[in-house]
XYZ file of C-alpha atoms in Angstrom:
343
model
C 0.000 0.000 0.000
C 1.192 3.493 -0.756
C 2.131 5.570 2.250
C 1.293 9.064 0.993
C -2.329 8.264 0.231
C -4.711 7.404 3.078
C -5.522 3.702 3.371
C -9.218 3.055 3.952
C -10.777 -0.240 4.996
C -14.399 -0.990 4.094
C -16.129 -3.386 6.478
C -19.259 -4.899 4.944
C -21.657 -6.342 7.520
C -24.718 -6.657 5.294
C -27.637 -4.433 4.431
C -29.216 -2.953 1.320
C -26.060 -1.083 0.279
C -24.285 -4.320 -0.650
C -27.156 -5.839 -2.592
C -27.517 -6.177 -6.325
C -30.659 -7.106 -8.193
C -30.623 -10.242 -10.288
C -31.342 -8.846 -13.773
C -33.959 -11.533 -14.573
C -35.597 -12.461 -11.265
C -35.285 -9.058 -9.572
C -34.263 -10.839 -6.338
C -31.726 -9.074 -4.129
C -28.495 -10.806 -3.208
C -25.290 -9.500 -1.670
C -22.407 -9.124 -4.077
C -18.778 -9.925 -3.448
C -17.062 -6.761 -2.231
C -13.907 -7.835 -3.984
C -15.764 -6.753 -7.143
C -16.548 -3.338 -5.703
C -14.617 -1.436 -8.367
C -16.592 -3.190 -11.081
C -19.857 -1.919 -9.561
C -18.556 1.536 -8.658
C -15.762 2.452 -11.086
C -15.794 5.992 -9.596
C -13.888 4.625 -6.577
C -10.774 4.579 -8.796
C -10.904 8.379 -8.873
C -10.642 8.709 -5.091
C -7.353 9.866 -3.664
C -6.885 6.884 -1.365
C -6.199 3.149 -1.287
C -9.273 1.064 -0.585
C -9.372 -2.434 0.800
C -12.511 -4.353 1.749
C -13.375 -7.070 4.218
C -16.777 -8.669 4.564
C -18.617 -10.683 7.198
C -18.426 -14.335 6.157
C -22.185 -14.328 6.155
C -23.555 -10.804 5.697
C -26.563 -10.207 7.958
C -29.763 -8.224 7.820
C -29.265 -5.436 10.327
C -32.449 -6.499 12.161
C -30.351 -9.432 13.391
C -27.586 -7.168 14.718
C -26.448 -8.032 18.254
C -23.487 -7.716 20.628
C -21.614 -10.654 19.047
C -21.612 -8.823 15.699
C -20.579 -5.546 17.354
C -17.553 -7.344 18.773
C -16.850 -8.801 15.320
C -16.869 -5.307 13.731
C -14.694 -3.955 16.570
C -12.172 -6.777 16.214
C -11.869 -6.318 12.438
C -11.073 -2.633 13.067
C -8.766 -3.398 16.004
C -6.783 -5.974 13.994
C -6.358 -3.520 11.107
C -6.059 -0.341 13.177
C -2.375 0.333 12.538
C -2.460 -0.504 8.828
C -5.320 1.848 7.920
C -6.058 5.552 8.340
C -9.836 5.250 8.378
C -12.695 2.756 8.392
C -16.076 2.736 6.659
C -18.642 0.275 8.007
C -21.378 -0.701 5.561
C -24.448 -1.568 7.570
C -28.218 -1.910 7.205
C -29.920 1.355 8.142
C -32.517 -0.108 10.560
C -30.124 -0.626 13.480
C -27.266 1.579 12.306
C -27.724 4.175 15.076
C -27.545 1.415 17.714
C -24.338 -0.001 16.217
C -22.705 3.414 15.758
C -23.534 4.228 19.413
C -22.168 0.888 20.635
C -18.916 1.216 18.646
C -18.367 4.712 20.038
C -18.281 3.280 23.579
C -16.204 0.270 22.534
C -13.374 2.453 21.186
C -11.773 4.563 23.896
C -9.130 7.107 22.757
C -10.073 6.539 19.105
C -7.756 8.601 16.904
C -9.129 7.609 13.483
C -12.516 7.827 11.752
C -15.000 4.948 11.861
C -17.848 5.959 9.572
C -21.080 4.026 9.262
C -23.088 4.260 6.080
C -25.689 2.337 4.130
C -28.468 3.049 1.689
C -32.206 2.932 1.168
C -31.855 1.442 -2.340
C -29.472 -1.344 -3.514
C -26.206 -0.364 -5.173
C -27.299 -1.804 -8.508
C -30.545 0.196 -8.558
C -30.863 2.967 -11.104
C -31.775 5.630 -8.551
C -29.587 4.283 -5.759
C -28.329 6.475 -2.937
C -25.644 3.865 -2.214
C -22.956 5.268 -4.523
C -23.033 8.804 -3.129
C -23.184 7.558 0.468
C -20.268 5.196 -0.047
C -18.039 7.544 -2.080
C -18.499 10.472 0.310
C -18.065 8.266 3.411
C -14.705 7.158 2.006
C -13.784 10.797 1.329
C -14.790 11.775 4.881
C -12.690 8.912 6.287
C -9.742 10.086 4.118
C -9.768 13.709 5.281
C -6.417 14.624 6.802
C -4.749 17.788 8.056
C -0.968 17.667 8.245
C -1.067 13.875 8.045
C -3.558 13.527 10.926
C -7.166 12.361 10.394
C -9.660 15.231 10.678
C -12.436 13.002 12.047
C -11.457 11.014 15.123
C -14.741 9.541 16.255
C -17.530 7.196 15.164
C -19.625 8.992 12.553
C -22.682 8.146 10.495
C -22.941 9.467 6.946
C -26.223 9.523 5.067
C -27.656 11.718 2.322
C -25.076 14.536 2.236
C -24.539 14.798 5.993
C -22.036 13.371 8.453
C -23.386 13.041 11.989
C -21.859 11.955 15.284
C -22.950 8.306 15.348
C -24.133 8.221 18.958
C -26.363 11.269 18.388
C -28.395 9.806 15.534
C -31.808 8.203 15.200
C -33.416 6.701 12.129
C -36.473 8.842 11.479
C -37.735 7.619 8.119
C -38.096 4.190 6.542
C -38.597 5.496 2.992
C -36.850 8.835 2.456
C -33.200 9.086 1.463
C -32.841 11.476 4.436
C -33.305 8.553 6.806
C -31.374 9.888 9.832
C -31.425 12.913 12.060
C -29.369 14.210 14.961
C -31.860 16.263 16.917
C -29.664 17.463 19.767
C -26.301 17.955 18.107
C -25.235 19.740 14.892
C -24.023 17.623 11.977
C -20.246 17.351 11.677
C -19.892 17.856 7.938
C -21.940 18.415 4.824
C -21.303 17.345 1.264
C -22.199 19.873 -1.403
C -20.016 21.241 -4.180
C -17.339 21.193 -1.456
C -17.032 19.130 1.711
C -17.800 21.527 4.549
C -16.542 20.384 7.955
C -17.728 21.997 11.226
C -14.371 21.710 12.980
C -15.655 23.165 16.268
C -18.261 20.386 16.562
C -15.841 17.476 16.072
C -14.943 15.236 19.008
C -11.475 15.938 20.401
C -10.123 12.629 21.749
C -7.142 12.241 24.041
C -4.740 11.022 21.354
C -1.797 10.695 23.713
C -3.522 7.740 25.280
C -3.394 4.263 23.829
C -6.463 2.857 22.076
C -8.555 0.641 24.361
C -11.254 -1.614 22.892
C -14.034 -2.652 25.284
C -15.849 -5.842 24.342
C -17.915 -6.769 27.393
C -21.529 -5.664 26.955
C -24.339 -6.660 29.345
C -27.623 -7.311 27.519
C -29.902 -8.209 30.446
C -31.490 -4.774 30.446
C -34.975 -3.418 29.921
C -36.330 -0.530 27.831
C -39.723 0.686 29.067
C -41.745 3.328 27.234
C -44.363 4.965 29.440
C -47.880 5.513 28.131
C -51.088 6.748 29.754
C -52.718 3.795 31.507
C -49.577 1.682 31.900
C -50.522 -0.956 34.460
C -48.987 -2.016 37.732
C -49.742 -5.690 37.042
C -47.649 -5.632 33.853
C -44.784 -3.471 35.069
C -44.146 -4.969 38.511
C -43.192 -8.505 37.328
C -40.894 -6.984 34.678
C -39.061 -4.765 37.163
C -38.802 -7.661 39.613
C -37.095 -10.049 37.168
C -34.085 -11.250 39.145
C -31.603 -11.154 36.247
C -32.380 -7.572 35.103
C -29.233 -5.465 35.514
C -30.499 -2.047 34.370
C -33.581 -0.202 33.083
C -33.936 2.638 30.568
C -37.186 4.508 31.083
C -38.635 6.537 28.189
C -40.658 9.216 29.947
C -42.833 12.141 28.849
C -41.502 15.554 27.849
C -38.674 16.796 30.060
C -38.548 13.530 32.034
C -41.989 13.393 33.635
C -43.777 10.256 34.834
C -46.951 9.289 36.616
C -46.818 10.188 40.311
C -48.991 7.184 41.284
C -47.612 5.818 44.553
C -47.299 2.230 43.210
C -45.097 3.509 40.361
C -42.761 5.628 42.479
C -42.482 2.801 45.049
C -41.644 0.320 42.269
C -38.836 2.561 40.988
C -37.540 3.173 44.501
C -37.420 -0.530 45.413
C -35.782 -1.453 42.096
C -33.017 1.135 42.621
C -32.583 -0.076 46.246
C -32.061 -3.578 44.849
C -29.051 -2.257 42.924
C -30.659 -1.870 39.489
C -29.847 1.518 37.909
C -32.774 3.303 36.212
C -32.027 5.916 33.538
C -34.610 8.545 32.611
C -34.676 9.611 28.933
C -37.314 11.534 27.001
C -39.714 9.996 24.463
C -39.478 13.213 22.451
C -37.374 13.132 19.291
C -35.430 16.165 20.497
C -34.794 17.957 23.761
C -33.618 16.927 27.170
C -34.618 15.424 30.498
C -34.674 17.994 33.289
C -35.777 16.232 36.453
C -37.249 18.599 39.004
C -38.441 21.106 36.402
C -41.995 19.896 37.034
C -43.496 18.404 40.162
C -44.038 15.129 38.241
C -40.282 14.514 38.120
C -39.121 15.931 41.472
C -39.631 12.598 43.259
C -37.599 10.747 40.627
C -34.596 12.905 41.439
C -34.877 12.276 45.165
C -35.069 8.461 44.825
C -31.909 8.309 42.693
C -33.193 7.967 39.115
C -30.346 8.786 36.696
C -30.800 11.651 34.225
C -30.125 10.756 30.599
C -30.065 14.461 29.739
C -30.385 14.764 25.913
C -29.088 11.267 25.046
C -30.875 9.220 22.363
C -32.577 5.916 23.197
C -29.997 4.075 21.082
C -27.041 5.668 22.872
C -28.643 5.230 26.326
C -29.036 1.493 25.746
C -25.505 1.147 24.355
C -24.015 3.164 27.227
C -25.868 1.094 29.820
C -24.765 -2.200 28.204
C -21.199 -0.885 28.091
C -21.097 0.391 31.690
C -22.689 -2.760 33.101
C -20.258 -4.839 31.026
C -17.404 -2.821 32.541
C -18.788 -3.696 36.007
C -19.107 -0.043 37.048
C -20.017 0.013 40.744
C -23.479 1.190 41.712
C -21.904 3.942 43.812
C -20.325 5.618 40.782
C -22.839 4.482 38.124
C -25.000 7.619 38.312
C -22.024 10.010 38.134
C -20.425 8.230 35.173
C -23.700 7.804 33.250
C -24.470 11.511 33.642
C -20.993 12.393 32.302
C -20.420 12.582 28.515
C -17.872 9.891 27.625
C -17.849 10.075 23.785
C -19.823 13.238 23.090
C -23.103 11.287 23.380
C -24.793 13.901 25.581
C -24.425 17.623 26.223
């Protein structure tokens, strides 16, 4: 590989972006990424060296789980020194979850890991796959004085690069499938690539890269709704193997003040199960104590998720529980931004 051009590794996990339509049957099948240049000859024009590695069996992103996250992380870890940037091709349905998880897995990351995918297969006439892939590679290749410009886990889709752990998939049909409601996008692709340098994550590059691979999945995500019943919730909260709960509450972090509900939360926390409060709203933040309906939550030790997304809250909880963070420090660490995932 040449040394003066950035070396970029594509990691194909599955998803629409890697599919081609059989010309006669119209059925979608994943193509061999070794033949990438044949399908996208434009890649030859890019000012970088591209290599590709694929999951042995590409998966639909609906089947994404911790084992696959570790697989992606290990591919990047094993190739970390040989490449200047990484582009992960991934189905869009769970991409925000994976981008959030990878951000916590890589501590002191000094190179770009950019997730991308597409709404239409690469072989489709109107595909968004080519633009997403080409620009993701360009974003991963950006360097200033030989140092990568982006040093975090990003997600690129439809002309915008976002911080991965700030994104949510908001549309199943539009090319603009993702949004980052509580944080500005990091870069935009127009006639020129415009980077918002002040919004980029500034890692501690003097420290050695650490890859965390222990994630705890025995957690619960509960979305509150008017009329939620005690008889359904109590057995769930009392499951003996539950290690943590993410609670999607109303507005700025408000819940029912029914005594059975508050008591249930209180007893669960007493049992050593952390409960994180995040908002159901697409944008905005939890502010416990702003209204009377959330004052009690604060006093019983519910953790504030601030303006974190559901995807990042789940990934952060899995990560922290996997790291065996003690209950004494759990609240403090969760409420502290670790990878730019909350304000």
